[in-house]
């Protein structure tokens, strides 16, 4: 039997936002002669209702090793629990066949939670990216993220505060690597749509104000998801009628997501000039749009916190979903009420002093090169009993 010359790294992705952050990691693994990636695609990537974004992965030139089917039920937390169980059953069959040397799982979502449980229970050395962050805004993310940290064998954090928090959770320091935020690799390398491309694909004019809007459900308040987004949508429509370009994108597939999509589709049917509704812009176009000189990000996505500083764009953060998240000075926090959302949006769009401040704000999530740092650790960490056998440090 021929000796294996490369480590096989299974990389699991369950939704479009997560994949956009994993892109530089996948590229770095693919470029490392010591590693061979096997991409496992699951969750919203395979769901038509959320844009079936698997096609974006293929366009980027990555080969999908396996589709990991997750059965989702109703748009509620019962459906989420069922999906986690379904994901474990599906992925366990894939890992049993693949037998990877390592498994890479991102962040804090239910799809990733199912992958983390599966990998660690099957004695596959499993790396967790973006552990140690805090979001206290009513989503289930914190509980899931910290649970994943306690299961994982390797930790790649996006900032030093998070790395310290992982160590304080009792993780051995040698397991913890602060590598920065992977998406910044792409922005630093200029891998984002140019103004001419955005004009051709979406009709966006770089010389006019632009709002890129994404609002997700707060999972502990999913029944309120529709009511929480309506005030913001009224503001978006009002701005559009004044000439502001508005791009509304679909949420993720958390409980409550379909309620938000229903509200977005109502706006689509109104056919308001300057408003367009997209299931997904794709990572390349999304970053390009945020980099336009008059762009503003609005909603409650973590990308507004972590990625906008890299392009100098303001972020209007609506509601509680990102409470506690480490942030820069380009963030304007608002409640769900229409008046505060509109006031913040107008400041972000038209206050020249604030916009100048945003262009020079620092980014606590690093300056790039995360993908290469992660690939180097994956290629060199000893695959032995010490890696698999977790120890508590306190």
mmCIF file of C-alpha atoms in Angstrom:
data_model
loop_
_atom_site.group_PDB
_atom_site.id
_atom_site.type_symbol
_atom_site.label_atom_id
_atom_site.label_comp_id
_atom_site.label_asym_id
_atom_site.label_seq_id
_atom_site.Cartn_x
_atom_site.Cartn_y
_atom_site.Cartn_z
ATOM 1 C CA UNK A 1 0.000 0.000 0.000
ATOM 2 C CA UNK A 2 1.543 3.358 -1.024
ATOM 3 C CA UNK A 3 2.523 5.721 1.761
ATOM 4 C CA UNK A 4 0.289 8.757 2.092
ATOM 5 C CA UNK A 5 2.294 11.887 1.249
ATOM 6 C CA UNK A 6 -0.244 14.566 2.168
ATOM 7 C CA UNK A 7 -2.437 15.158 5.181
ATOM 8 C CA UNK A 8 -6.102 14.987 4.288
ATOM 9 C CA UNK A 9 -7.953 17.976 5.751
ATOM 10 C CA UNK A 10 -11.749 17.831 5.697
ATOM 11 C CA UNK A 11 -13.229 21.341 5.648
ATOM 12 C CA UNK A 12 -16.899 21.647 6.577
ATOM 13 C CA UNK A 13 -19.092 24.545 5.406
ATOM 14 C CA UNK A 14 -22.795 25.027 6.087
ATOM 15 C CA UNK A 15 -23.758 28.482 4.755
ATOM 16 C CA UNK A 16 -22.674 31.293 2.454
ATOM 17 C CA UNK A 17 -21.289 33.681 5.092
ATOM 18 C CA UNK A 18 -19.186 30.939 6.643
ATOM 19 C CA UNK A 19 -17.812 29.869 3.261
ATOM 20 C CA UNK A 20 -16.817 33.443 2.443
ATOM 21 C CA UNK A 21 -14.643 33.412 5.560
ATOM 22 C CA UNK A 22 -13.261 29.951 4.790
ATOM 23 C CA UNK A 23 -12.218 30.845 1.233
ATOM 24 C CA UNK A 24 -8.696 32.037 2.145
ATOM 25 C CA UNK A 25 -8.232 28.986 4.370
ATOM 26 C CA UNK A 26 -9.238 26.638 1.563
ATOM 27 C CA UNK A 27 -6.977 28.483 -0.863
ATOM 28 C CA UNK A 28 -4.032 28.248 1.543
ATOM 29 C CA UNK A 29 -4.630 24.528 2.139
ATOM 30 C CA UNK A 30 -4.908 23.923 -1.615
ATOM 31 C CA UNK A 31 -1.612 25.749 -2.176
ATOM 32 C CA UNK A 32 0.250 23.857 0.562
ATOM 33 C CA UNK A 33 2.030 20.806 -0.871
ATOM 34 C CA UNK A 34 1.750 19.056 2.493
ATOM 35 C CA UNK A 35 -2.069 19.186 2.549
ATOM 36 C CA UNK A 36 -5.003 17.886 0.540
ATOM 37 C CA UNK A 37 -8.425 19.463 1.225
ATOM 38 C CA UNK A 38 -11.731 17.601 1.042
ATOM 39 C CA UNK A 39 -14.620 20.051 1.053
ATOM 40 C CA UNK A 40 -17.818 18.945 2.785
ATOM 41 C CA UNK A 41 -20.791 21.130 1.815
ATOM 42 C CA UNK A 42 -23.964 21.196 3.878
ATOM 43 C CA UNK A 43 -26.844 23.255 5.271
ATOM 44 C CA UNK A 44 -28.053 26.331 3.405
ATOM 45 C CA UNK A 45 -25.569 25.715 0.566
ATOM 46 C CA UNK A 46 -27.903 22.931 -0.559
ATOM 47 C CA UNK A 47 -31.236 24.671 0.105
ATOM 48 C CA UNK A 48 -32.996 26.451 -2.735
ATOM 49 C CA UNK A 49 -34.874 28.709 -0.294
ATOM 50 C CA UNK A 50 -31.571 30.224 0.846
ATOM 51 C CA UNK A 51 -29.998 30.608 -2.587
ATOM 52 C CA UNK A 52 -28.412 27.145 -3.019
ATOM 53 C CA UNK A 53 -24.994 28.764 -2.742
ATOM 54 C CA UNK A 54 -23.059 25.590 -3.514
ATOM 55 C CA UNK A 55 -22.764 26.983 -7.037
ATOM 56 C CA UNK A 56 -20.628 29.872 -5.719
ATOM 57 C CA UNK A 57 -18.126 27.319 -4.399
ATOM 58 C CA UNK A 58 -17.833 25.663 -7.795
ATOM 59 C CA UNK A 59 -17.342 29.043 -9.486
ATOM 60 C CA UNK A 60 -14.412 29.681 -7.160
ATOM 61 C CA UNK A 61 -12.725 26.548 -8.475
ATOM 62 C CA UNK A 62 -13.016 24.353 -5.393
ATOM 63 C CA UNK A 63 -14.009 20.722 -5.773
ATOM 64 C CA UNK A 64 -16.768 19.471 -3.479
ATOM 65 C CA UNK A 65 -15.910 16.076 -2.034
ATOM 66 C CA UNK A 66 -19.337 15.388 -0.537
ATOM 67 C CA UNK A 67 -22.724 16.958 0.076
ATOM 68 C CA UNK A 68 -23.780 16.460 3.689
ATOM 69 C CA UNK A 69 -27.563 16.521 3.702
ATOM 70 C CA UNK A 70 -29.265 18.085 6.714
ATOM 71 C CA UNK A 71 -32.999 17.669 7.122
ATOM 72 C CA UNK A 72 -34.568 20.891 8.376
ATOM 73 C CA UNK A 73 -38.114 21.043 9.621
ATOM 74 C CA UNK A 74 -40.181 24.065 10.569
ATOM 75 C CA UNK A 75 -38.789 27.575 10.947
ATOM 76 C CA UNK A 76 -38.346 27.201 14.708
ATOM 77 C CA UNK A 77 -35.972 25.843 17.346
ATOM 78 C CA UNK A 78 -37.475 22.354 17.171
ATOM 79 C CA UNK A 79 -36.380 22.339 13.526
ATOM 80 C CA UNK A 80 -32.896 23.482 14.559
ATOM 81 C CA UNK A 81 -32.533 20.643 17.070
ATOM 82 C CA UNK A 82 -33.727 18.148 14.455
ATOM 83 C CA UNK A 83 -31.215 19.579 11.966
ATOM 84 C CA UNK A 84 -28.309 19.098 14.383
ATOM 85 C CA UNK A 85 -29.222 15.434 14.827
ATOM 86 C CA UNK A 86 -29.658 14.988 11.090
ATOM 87 C CA UNK A 87 -26.265 16.589 10.449
ATOM 88 C CA UNK A 88 -24.533 14.225 12.876
ATOM 89 C CA UNK A 89 -26.058 11.187 11.179
ATOM 90 C CA UNK A 90 -25.106 12.376 7.690
ATOM 91 C CA UNK A 91 -21.590 13.582 8.451
ATOM 92 C CA UNK A 92 -20.645 10.507 10.473
ATOM 93 C CA UNK A 93 -21.160 8.385 7.353
ATOM 94 C CA UNK A 94 -18.971 10.735 5.299
ATOM 95 C CA UNK A 95 -16.147 10.818 7.855
ATOM 96 C CA UNK A 96 -16.246 7.032 8.252
ATOM 97 C CA UNK A 97 -15.638 6.742 4.522
ATOM 98 C CA UNK A 98 -13.116 9.578 4.167
ATOM 99 C CA UNK A 99 -11.038 8.981 7.320
ATOM 100 C CA UNK A 100 -9.422 12.455 7.246
ATOM 101 C CA UNK A 101 -6.348 13.390 9.242
ATOM 102 C CA UNK A 102 -7.995 16.620 10.410
ATOM 103 C CA UNK A 103 -11.381 18.325 10.306
ATOM 104 C CA UNK A 104 -11.841 22.124 10.167
ATOM 105 C CA UNK A 105 -15.089 23.668 11.462
ATOM 106 C CA UNK A 106 -16.001 27.352 11.571
ATOM 107 C CA UNK A 107 -17.616 29.562 14.205
ATOM 108 C CA UNK A 108 -20.857 29.011 16.077
ATOM 109 C CA UNK A 109 -23.793 27.880 13.962
ATOM 110 C CA UNK A 110 -25.893 24.762 14.409
ATOM 111 C CA UNK A 111 -24.490 23.120 11.261
ATOM 112 C CA UNK A 112 -20.949 23.569 12.569
ATOM 113 C CA UNK A 113 -22.013 22.333 16.000
ATOM 114 C CA UNK A 114 -23.215 19.087 14.428
ATOM 115 C CA UNK A 115 -19.886 18.751 12.594
ATOM 116 C CA UNK A 116 -17.869 19.432 15.752
ATOM 117 C CA UNK A 117 -19.776 16.797 17.711
ATOM 118 C CA UNK A 118 -19.341 14.275 14.900
ATOM 119 C CA UNK A 119 -15.629 14.824 14.345
ATOM 120 C CA UNK A 120 -14.584 14.819 17.970
ATOM 121 C CA UNK A 121 -16.713 11.804 18.847
ATOM 122 C CA UNK A 122 -15.072 9.910 15.967
ATOM 123 C CA UNK A 123 -11.543 10.791 17.191
ATOM 124 C CA UNK A 124 -10.826 13.026 14.210
ATOM 125 C CA UNK A 125 -8.502 15.875 15.294
ATOM 126 C CA UNK A 126 -10.785 18.857 14.877
ATOM 127 C CA UNK A 127 -9.837 22.521 14.505
ATOM 128 C CA UNK A 128 -12.244 25.299 15.478
ATOM 129 C CA UNK A 129 -12.019 28.749 13.907
ATOM 130 C CA UNK A 130 -13.324 31.906 15.602
ATOM 131 C CA UNK A 131 -13.689 30.530 19.118
ATOM 132 C CA UNK A 132 -13.546 32.783 22.133
ATOM 133 C CA UNK A 133 -15.672 35.587 20.701
ATOM 134 C CA UNK A 134 -18.587 37.005 22.663
ATOM 135 C CA UNK A 135 -22.045 37.898 21.318
ATOM 136 C CA UNK A 136 -24.490 38.411 24.138
ATOM 137 C CA UNK A 137 -27.411 39.590 22.042
ATOM 138 C CA UNK A 138 -29.955 36.833 22.466
ATOM 139 C CA UNK A 139 -28.722 34.418 19.810
ATOM 140 C CA UNK A 140 -27.631 30.931 20.798
ATOM 141 C CA UNK A 141 -24.196 31.609 19.317
ATOM 142 C CA UNK A 142 -22.261 32.109 22.547
ATOM 143 C CA UNK A 143 -23.398 28.835 24.098
ATOM 144 C CA UNK A 144 -22.721 26.905 20.901
ATOM 145 C CA UNK A 145 -19.365 28.589 20.276
ATOM 146 C CA UNK A 146 -18.008 27.906 23.755
ATOM 147 C CA UNK A 147 -19.283 24.321 23.671
ATOM 148 C CA UNK A 148 -17.437 23.855 20.371
ATOM 149 C CA UNK A 149 -14.289 25.268 21.976
ATOM 150 C CA UNK A 150 -14.426 22.645 24.723
ATOM 151 C CA UNK A 151 -14.786 19.892 22.134
ATOM 152 C CA UNK A 152 -12.138 21.096 19.658
ATOM 153 C CA UNK A 153 -8.510 19.983 19.627
ATOM 154 C CA UNK A 154 -7.082 23.111 17.947
ATOM 155 C CA UNK A 155 -8.223 26.722 18.187
ATOM 156 C CA UNK A 156 -7.709 29.478 15.618
ATOM 157 C CA UNK A 157 -8.947 32.748 17.097
ATOM 158 C CA UNK A 158 -9.462 36.073 15.324
ATOM 159 C CA UNK A 159 -8.187 38.398 18.057
ATOM 160 C CA UNK A 160 -6.080 38.298 21.206
ATOM 161 C CA UNK A 161 -9.035 38.879 23.546
ATOM 162 C CA UNK A 162 -10.670 35.756 22.147
ATOM 163 C CA UNK A 163 -7.443 33.761 22.455
ATOM 164 C CA UNK A 164 -7.147 34.745 26.108
ATOM 165 C CA UNK A 165 -10.763 33.749 26.684
ATOM 166 C CA UNK A 166 -10.180 30.303 25.142
ATOM 167 C CA UNK A 167 -7.204 29.774 27.429
ATOM 168 C CA UNK A 168 -9.326 30.850 30.409
ATOM 169 C CA UNK A 169 -11.853 28.189 29.420
ATOM 170 C CA UNK A 170 -9.155 25.705 30.412
ATOM 171 C CA UNK A 171 -7.603 25.030 27.017
ATOM 172 C CA UNK A 172 -3.897 24.258 26.888
ATOM 173 C CA UNK A 173 -2.001 27.273 25.470
ATOM 174 C CA UNK A 174 -0.187 25.236 22.799
ATOM 175 C CA UNK A 175 -3.558 24.454 21.196
ATOM 176 C CA UNK A 176 -4.503 28.143 20.795
ATOM 177 C CA UNK A 177 -3.339 30.163 17.765
ATOM 178 C CA UNK A 178 -4.383 33.788 17.275
ATOM 179 C CA UNK A 179 -4.356 34.139 13.483
ATOM 180 C CA UNK A 180 -6.705 37.078 12.818
ATOM 181 C CA UNK A 181 -9.866 37.162 10.734
ATOM 182 C CA UNK A 182 -9.595 35.157 7.473
ATOM 183 C CA UNK A 183 -11.810 37.433 5.359
ATOM 184 C CA UNK A 184 -9.261 40.232 5.711
ATOM 185 C CA UNK A 185 -6.861 38.123 3.624
ATOM 186 C CA UNK A 186 -9.161 38.562 0.637
ATOM 187 C CA UNK A 187 -9.618 42.288 1.079
ATOM 188 C CA UNK A 188 -5.894 42.862 1.588
ATOM 189 C CA UNK A 189 -5.173 40.883 -1.596
ATOM 190 C CA UNK A 190 -7.710 42.923 -3.573
ATOM 191 C CA UNK A 191 -9.895 39.889 -4.276
ATOM 192 C CA UNK A 192 -13.137 41.848 -4.473
ATOM 193 C CA UNK A 193 -15.363 43.127 -7.245
ATOM 194 C CA UNK A 194 -14.326 46.344 -8.946
ATOM 195 C CA UNK A 195 -16.802 49.218 -9.476
ATOM 196 C CA UNK A 196 -17.218 48.383 -13.156
ATOM 197 C CA UNK A 197 -18.114 44.782 -12.310
ATOM 198 C CA UNK A 198 -20.689 45.877 -9.735
ATOM 199 C CA UNK A 199 -22.167 48.265 -12.294
ATOM 200 C CA UNK A 200 -22.476 45.488 -14.867
ATOM 201 C CA UNK A 201 -23.880 42.849 -12.481
ATOM 202 C CA UNK A 202 -26.125 44.877 -10.213
ATOM 203 C CA UNK A 203 -26.387 48.315 -11.788
ATOM 204 C CA UNK A 204 -24.611 49.898 -8.805
ATOM 205 C CA UNK A 205 -23.220 53.390 -9.331
ATOM 206 C CA UNK A 206 -20.019 53.983 -7.358
ATOM 207 C CA UNK A 207 -20.710 57.729 -7.209
ATOM 208 C CA UNK A 208 -24.074 57.379 -5.441
ATOM 209 C CA UNK A 209 -24.836 56.440 -1.804
ATOM 210 C CA UNK A 210 -25.330 52.707 -1.247
ATOM 211 C CA UNK A 211 -26.745 50.616 1.594
ATOM 212 C CA UNK A 212 -25.927 46.891 1.758
ATOM 213 C CA UNK A 213 -28.444 45.411 4.195
ATOM 214 C CA UNK A 214 -28.523 42.025 5.938
ATOM 215 C CA UNK A 215 -30.585 41.301 9.047
ATOM 216 C CA UNK A 216 -30.633 37.840 10.589
ATOM 217 C CA UNK A 217 -33.011 36.363 13.114
ATOM 218 C CA UNK A 218 -32.135 36.509 16.810
ATOM 219 C CA UNK A 219 -32.710 32.848 17.535
ATOM 220 C CA UNK A 220 -34.002 33.241 21.086
ATOM 221 C CA UNK A 221 -36.521 35.754 19.693
ATOM 222 C CA UNK A 222 -37.233 34.075 16.352
ATOM 223 C CA UNK A 223 -40.983 34.597 16.639
ATOM 224 C CA UNK A 224 -40.299 38.363 16.506
ATOM 225 C CA UNK A 225 -38.052 38.205 13.429
ATOM 226 C CA UNK A 226 -40.603 39.728 11.046
ATOM 227 C CA UNK A 227 -41.612 42.495 13.446
ATOM 228 C CA UNK A 228 -37.942 43.327 14.119
ATOM 229 C CA UNK A 229 -37.066 43.811 10.458
ATOM 230 C CA UNK A 230 -40.091 45.861 9.357
ATOM 231 C CA UNK A 231 -38.941 49.219 10.818
ATOM 232 C CA UNK A 232 -35.572 48.889 9.086
ATOM 233 C CA UNK A 233 -37.241 48.022 5.787
ATOM 234 C CA UNK A 234 -39.429 51.125 6.033
ATOM 235 C CA UNK A 235 -36.256 53.181 6.447
ATOM 236 C CA UNK A 236 -34.626 51.423 3.482
ATOM 237 C CA UNK A 237 -37.603 52.198 1.267
ATOM 238 C CA UNK A 238 -37.616 55.846 2.324
ATOM 239 C CA UNK A 239 -33.888 56.200 1.579
ATOM 240 C CA UNK A 240 -34.354 54.524 -1.789
ATOM 241 C CA UNK A 241 -37.074 56.982 -2.752
ATOM 242 C CA UNK A 242 -34.536 59.750 -2.015
ATOM 243 C CA UNK A 243 -32.040 58.219 -4.438
ATOM 244 C CA UNK A 244 -29.990 55.926 -2.174
ATOM 245 C CA UNK A 245 -29.171 52.567 -3.752
ATOM 246 C CA UNK A 246 -30.329 49.723 -1.482
ATOM 247 C CA UNK A 247 -29.329 46.061 -1.756
ATOM 248 C CA UNK A 248 -31.289 43.746 0.559
ATOM 249 C CA UNK A 249 -29.814 40.262 0.995
ATOM 250 C CA UNK A 250 -31.356 37.130 2.468
ATOM 251 C CA UNK A 251 -30.607 36.095 6.068
ATOM 252 C CA UNK A 252 -29.095 32.792 7.095
ATOM 253 C CA UNK A 253 -31.207 29.712 7.764
ATOM 254 C CA UNK A 254 -31.548 30.077 11.536
ATOM 255 C CA UNK A 255 -34.987 29.752 13.110
ATOM 256 C CA UNK A 256 -36.915 32.826 11.999
ATOM 257 C CA UNK A 257 -35.001 33.186 8.728
ATOM 258 C CA UNK A 258 -37.977 32.306 6.551
ATOM 259 C CA UNK A 259 -40.046 34.965 8.312
ATOM 260 C CA UNK A 260 -37.448 37.558 7.304
ATOM 261 C CA UNK A 261 -37.358 36.286 3.728
ATOM 262 C CA UNK A 262 -41.139 36.693 3.520
ATOM 263 C CA UNK A 263 -40.754 40.369 4.483
ATOM 264 C CA UNK A 264 -37.996 40.882 1.921
ATOM 265 C CA UNK A 265 -40.130 39.332 -0.798
ATOM 266 C CA UNK A 266 -42.941 41.764 0.034
ATOM 267 C CA UNK A 267 -40.498 44.584 -0.646
ATOM 268 C CA UNK A 268 -39.441 42.962 -3.910
ATOM 269 C CA UNK A 269 -43.058 42.875 -5.075
ATOM 270 C CA UNK A 270 -43.379 46.635 -4.454
ATOM 271 C CA UNK A 271 -40.838 47.235 -7.243
ATOM 272 C CA UNK A 272 -39.409 50.345 -5.602
ATOM 273 C CA UNK A 273 -36.783 52.109 -7.721
ATOM 274 C CA UNK A 274 -33.227 51.779 -6.320
ATOM 275 C CA UNK A 275 -34.130 48.660 -4.270
ATOM 276 C CA UNK A 276 -33.052 45.148 -5.159
ATOM 277 C CA UNK A 277 -33.450 41.914 -3.186
ATOM 278 C CA UNK A 278 -30.804 39.210 -3.592
ATOM 279 C CA UNK A 279 -30.588 35.745 -2.078
ATOM 280 C CA UNK A 280 -26.822 36.231 -1.985
ATOM 281 C CA UNK A 281 -24.312 38.695 -3.432
ATOM 282 C CA UNK A 282 -21.433 36.264 -3.017
ATOM 283 C CA UNK A 283 -18.276 37.058 -1.081
ATOM 284 C CA UNK A 284 -16.487 38.719 -4.030
ATOM 285 C CA UNK A 285 -19.332 41.105 -4.833
ATOM 286 C CA UNK A 286 -20.218 41.769 -1.183
ATOM 287 C CA UNK A 287 -16.730 42.965 -0.307
ATOM 288 C CA UNK A 288 -16.564 44.984 -3.510
ATOM 289 C CA UNK A 289 -19.850 46.721 -2.718
ATOM 290 C CA UNK A 290 -18.745 47.599 0.828
ATOM 291 C CA UNK A 291 -15.502 49.021 -0.569
ATOM 292 C CA UNK A 292 -17.334 51.575 -2.739
ATOM 293 C CA UNK A 293 -16.563 55.089 -1.550
ATOM 294 C CA UNK A 294 -20.151 55.909 -0.499
ATOM 295 C CA UNK A 295 -21.233 52.502 0.840
ATOM 296 C CA UNK A 296 -22.760 51.721 4.234
ATOM 297 C CA UNK A 297 -23.424 48.319 5.791
ATOM 298 C CA UNK A 298 -26.697 48.021 7.746
ATOM 299 C CA UNK A 299 -28.235 45.148 9.729
ATOM 300 C CA UNK A 300 -26.965 42.750 12.368
ATOM 301 C CA UNK A 301 -24.471 40.509 10.580
ATOM 302 C CA UNK A 302 -21.097 39.871 12.190
ATOM 303 C CA UNK A 303 -19.553 40.862 8.853
ATOM 304 C CA UNK A 304 -20.581 44.416 9.663
ATOM 305 C CA UNK A 305 -18.440 44.272 12.784
ATOM 306 C CA UNK A 306 -15.440 42.370 11.438
ATOM 307 C CA UNK A 307 -15.130 43.141 7.738
ATOM 308 C CA UNK A 308 -16.217 46.768 7.310
ATOM 309 C CA UNK A 309 -13.140 48.215 9.094
ATOM 310 C CA UNK A 310 -10.934 46.585 6.451
ATOM 311 C CA UNK A 311 -12.622 48.681 3.720
ATOM 312 C CA UNK A 312 -13.358 51.765 5.834
ATOM 313 C CA UNK A 313 -17.145 51.489 5.587
ATOM 314 C CA UNK A 314 -19.580 52.515 8.365
ATOM 315 C CA UNK A 315 -21.806 49.885 9.927
ATOM 316 C CA UNK A 316 -25.243 50.557 11.389
ATOM 317 C CA UNK A 317 -25.767 47.708 13.842
ATOM 318 C CA UNK A 318 -29.455 47.044 14.544
ATOM 319 C CA UNK A 319 -30.704 45.366 17.716
ATOM 320 C CA UNK A 320 -29.023 43.026 20.157
ATOM 321 C CA UNK A 321 -27.545 40.262 18.011
ATOM 322 C CA UNK A 322 -23.969 41.603 18.169
ATOM 323 C CA UNK A 323 -24.012 42.791 21.793
ATOM 324 C CA UNK A 324 -20.633 42.236 23.436
ATOM 325 C CA UNK A 325 -18.787 41.729 20.141
ATOM 326 C CA UNK A 326 -15.345 43.362 19.928
ATOM 327 C CA UNK A 327 -15.660 46.282 17.501
ATOM 328 C CA UNK A 328 -13.976 49.299 15.949
ATOM 329 C CA UNK A 329 -15.067 52.952 15.888
ATOM 330 C CA UNK A 330 -17.008 52.672 12.612
ATOM 331 C CA UNK A 331 -20.042 51.029 14.292
ATOM 332 C CA UNK A 332 -23.267 52.889 15.112
ATOM 333 C CA UNK A 333 -25.553 50.890 17.415
ATOM 334 C CA UNK A 334 -29.345 51.290 17.243
ATOM 335 C CA UNK A 335 -32.459 49.620 18.592
ATOM 336 C CA UNK A 336 -35.222 48.253 16.393
ATOM 337 C CA UNK A 337 -37.198 51.502 16.352
ATOM 338 C CA UNK A 338 -37.538 53.252 13.034
ATOM 339 C CA UNK A 339 -36.393 56.701 14.220
ATOM 340 C CA UNK A 340 -33.047 55.530 15.637
ATOM 341 C CA UNK A 341 -32.341 53.345 12.605
ATOM 342 C CA UNK A 342 -32.989 56.235 10.231
ATOM 343 C CA UNK A 343 -30.887 58.664 12.264
ATOM 344 C CA UNK A 344 -27.932 56.249 12.295
ATOM 345 C CA UNK A 345 -28.270 55.463 8.579
ATOM 346 C CA UNK A 346 -28.287 59.159 7.665
ATOM 347 C CA UNK A 347 -25.194 59.768 9.781
ATOM 348 C CA UNK A 348 -23.412 56.816 8.195
ATOM 349 C CA UNK A 349 -24.389 57.921 4.686
ATOM 350 C CA UNK A 350 -24.020 61.689 4.848
ATOM 351 C CA UNK A 351 -21.887 62.773 7.832
ATOM 352 C CA UNK A 352 -18.570 63.469 6.112
ATOM 353 C CA UNK A 353 -16.621 63.742 9.367
ATOM 354 C CA UNK A 354 -17.858 60.349 10.578
ATOM 355 C CA UNK A 355 -17.206 58.748 7.191
ATOM 356 C CA UNK A 356 -13.637 60.100 7.240
ATOM 357 C CA UNK A 357 -13.201 58.568 10.708
ATOM 358 C CA UNK A 358 -14.400 55.214 9.392
ATOM 359 C CA UNK A 359 -11.847 55.256 6.584
ATOM 360 C CA UNK A 360 -9.004 55.390 9.093
ATOM 361 C CA UNK A 361 -10.417 53.223 11.901
ATOM 362 C CA UNK A 362 -8.301 50.349 13.132
ATOM 363 C CA UNK A 363 -9.375 46.732 12.883
ATOM 364 C CA UNK A 364 -9.025 44.611 16.041
ATOM 365 C CA UNK A 365 -9.322 41.475 13.873
ATOM 366 C CA UNK A 366 -5.901 41.669 12.256
ATOM 367 C CA UNK A 367 -4.341 42.662 8.952
ATOM 368 C CA UNK A 368 -4.481 39.496 6.837
ATOM 369 C CA UNK A 369 -2.481 36.286 6.175
ATOM 370 C CA UNK A 370 -4.757 34.152 8.375
ATOM 371 C CA UNK A 371 -5.175 31.399 5.787
ATOM 372 C CA UNK A 372 -1.452 30.722 5.465
ATOM 373 C CA UNK A 373 -1.001 30.723 9.253
ATOM 374 C CA UNK A 374 -3.803 28.170 9.665
ATOM 375 C CA UNK A 375 -2.489 25.939 6.864
ATOM 376 C CA UNK A 376 0.988 25.939 8.409
ATOM 377 C CA UNK A 377 -0.345 24.681 11.750
ATOM 378 C CA UNK A 378 -2.511 22.035 10.065
ATOM 379 C CA UNK A 379 0.510 20.792 8.141
ATOM 380 C CA UNK A 380 2.891 20.600 11.111
ATOM 381 C CA UNK A 381 0.958 19.853 14.300
ATOM 382 C CA UNK A 382 1.834 16.343 15.522
ATOM 383 C CA UNK A 383 -1.095 13.981 14.989
ATOM 384 C CA UNK A 384 -0.792 11.956 18.144
ATOM 385 C CA UNK A 385 -2.458 11.025 21.409
ATOM 386 C CA UNK A 386 -1.488 14.343 22.979
ATOM 387 C CA UNK A 387 -3.559 16.193 20.371
ATOM 388 C CA UNK A 388 -6.608 13.981 20.856
ATOM 389 C CA UNK A 389 -6.543 13.731 24.632
ATOM 390 C CA UNK A 390 -7.839 17.025 26.018
ATOM 391 C CA UNK A 391 -6.660 18.307 29.407
ATOM 392 C CA UNK A 392 -8.219 20.952 31.663
ATOM 393 C CA UNK A 393 -5.673 23.564 32.781
ATOM 394 C CA UNK A 394 -7.418 24.684 35.953
#
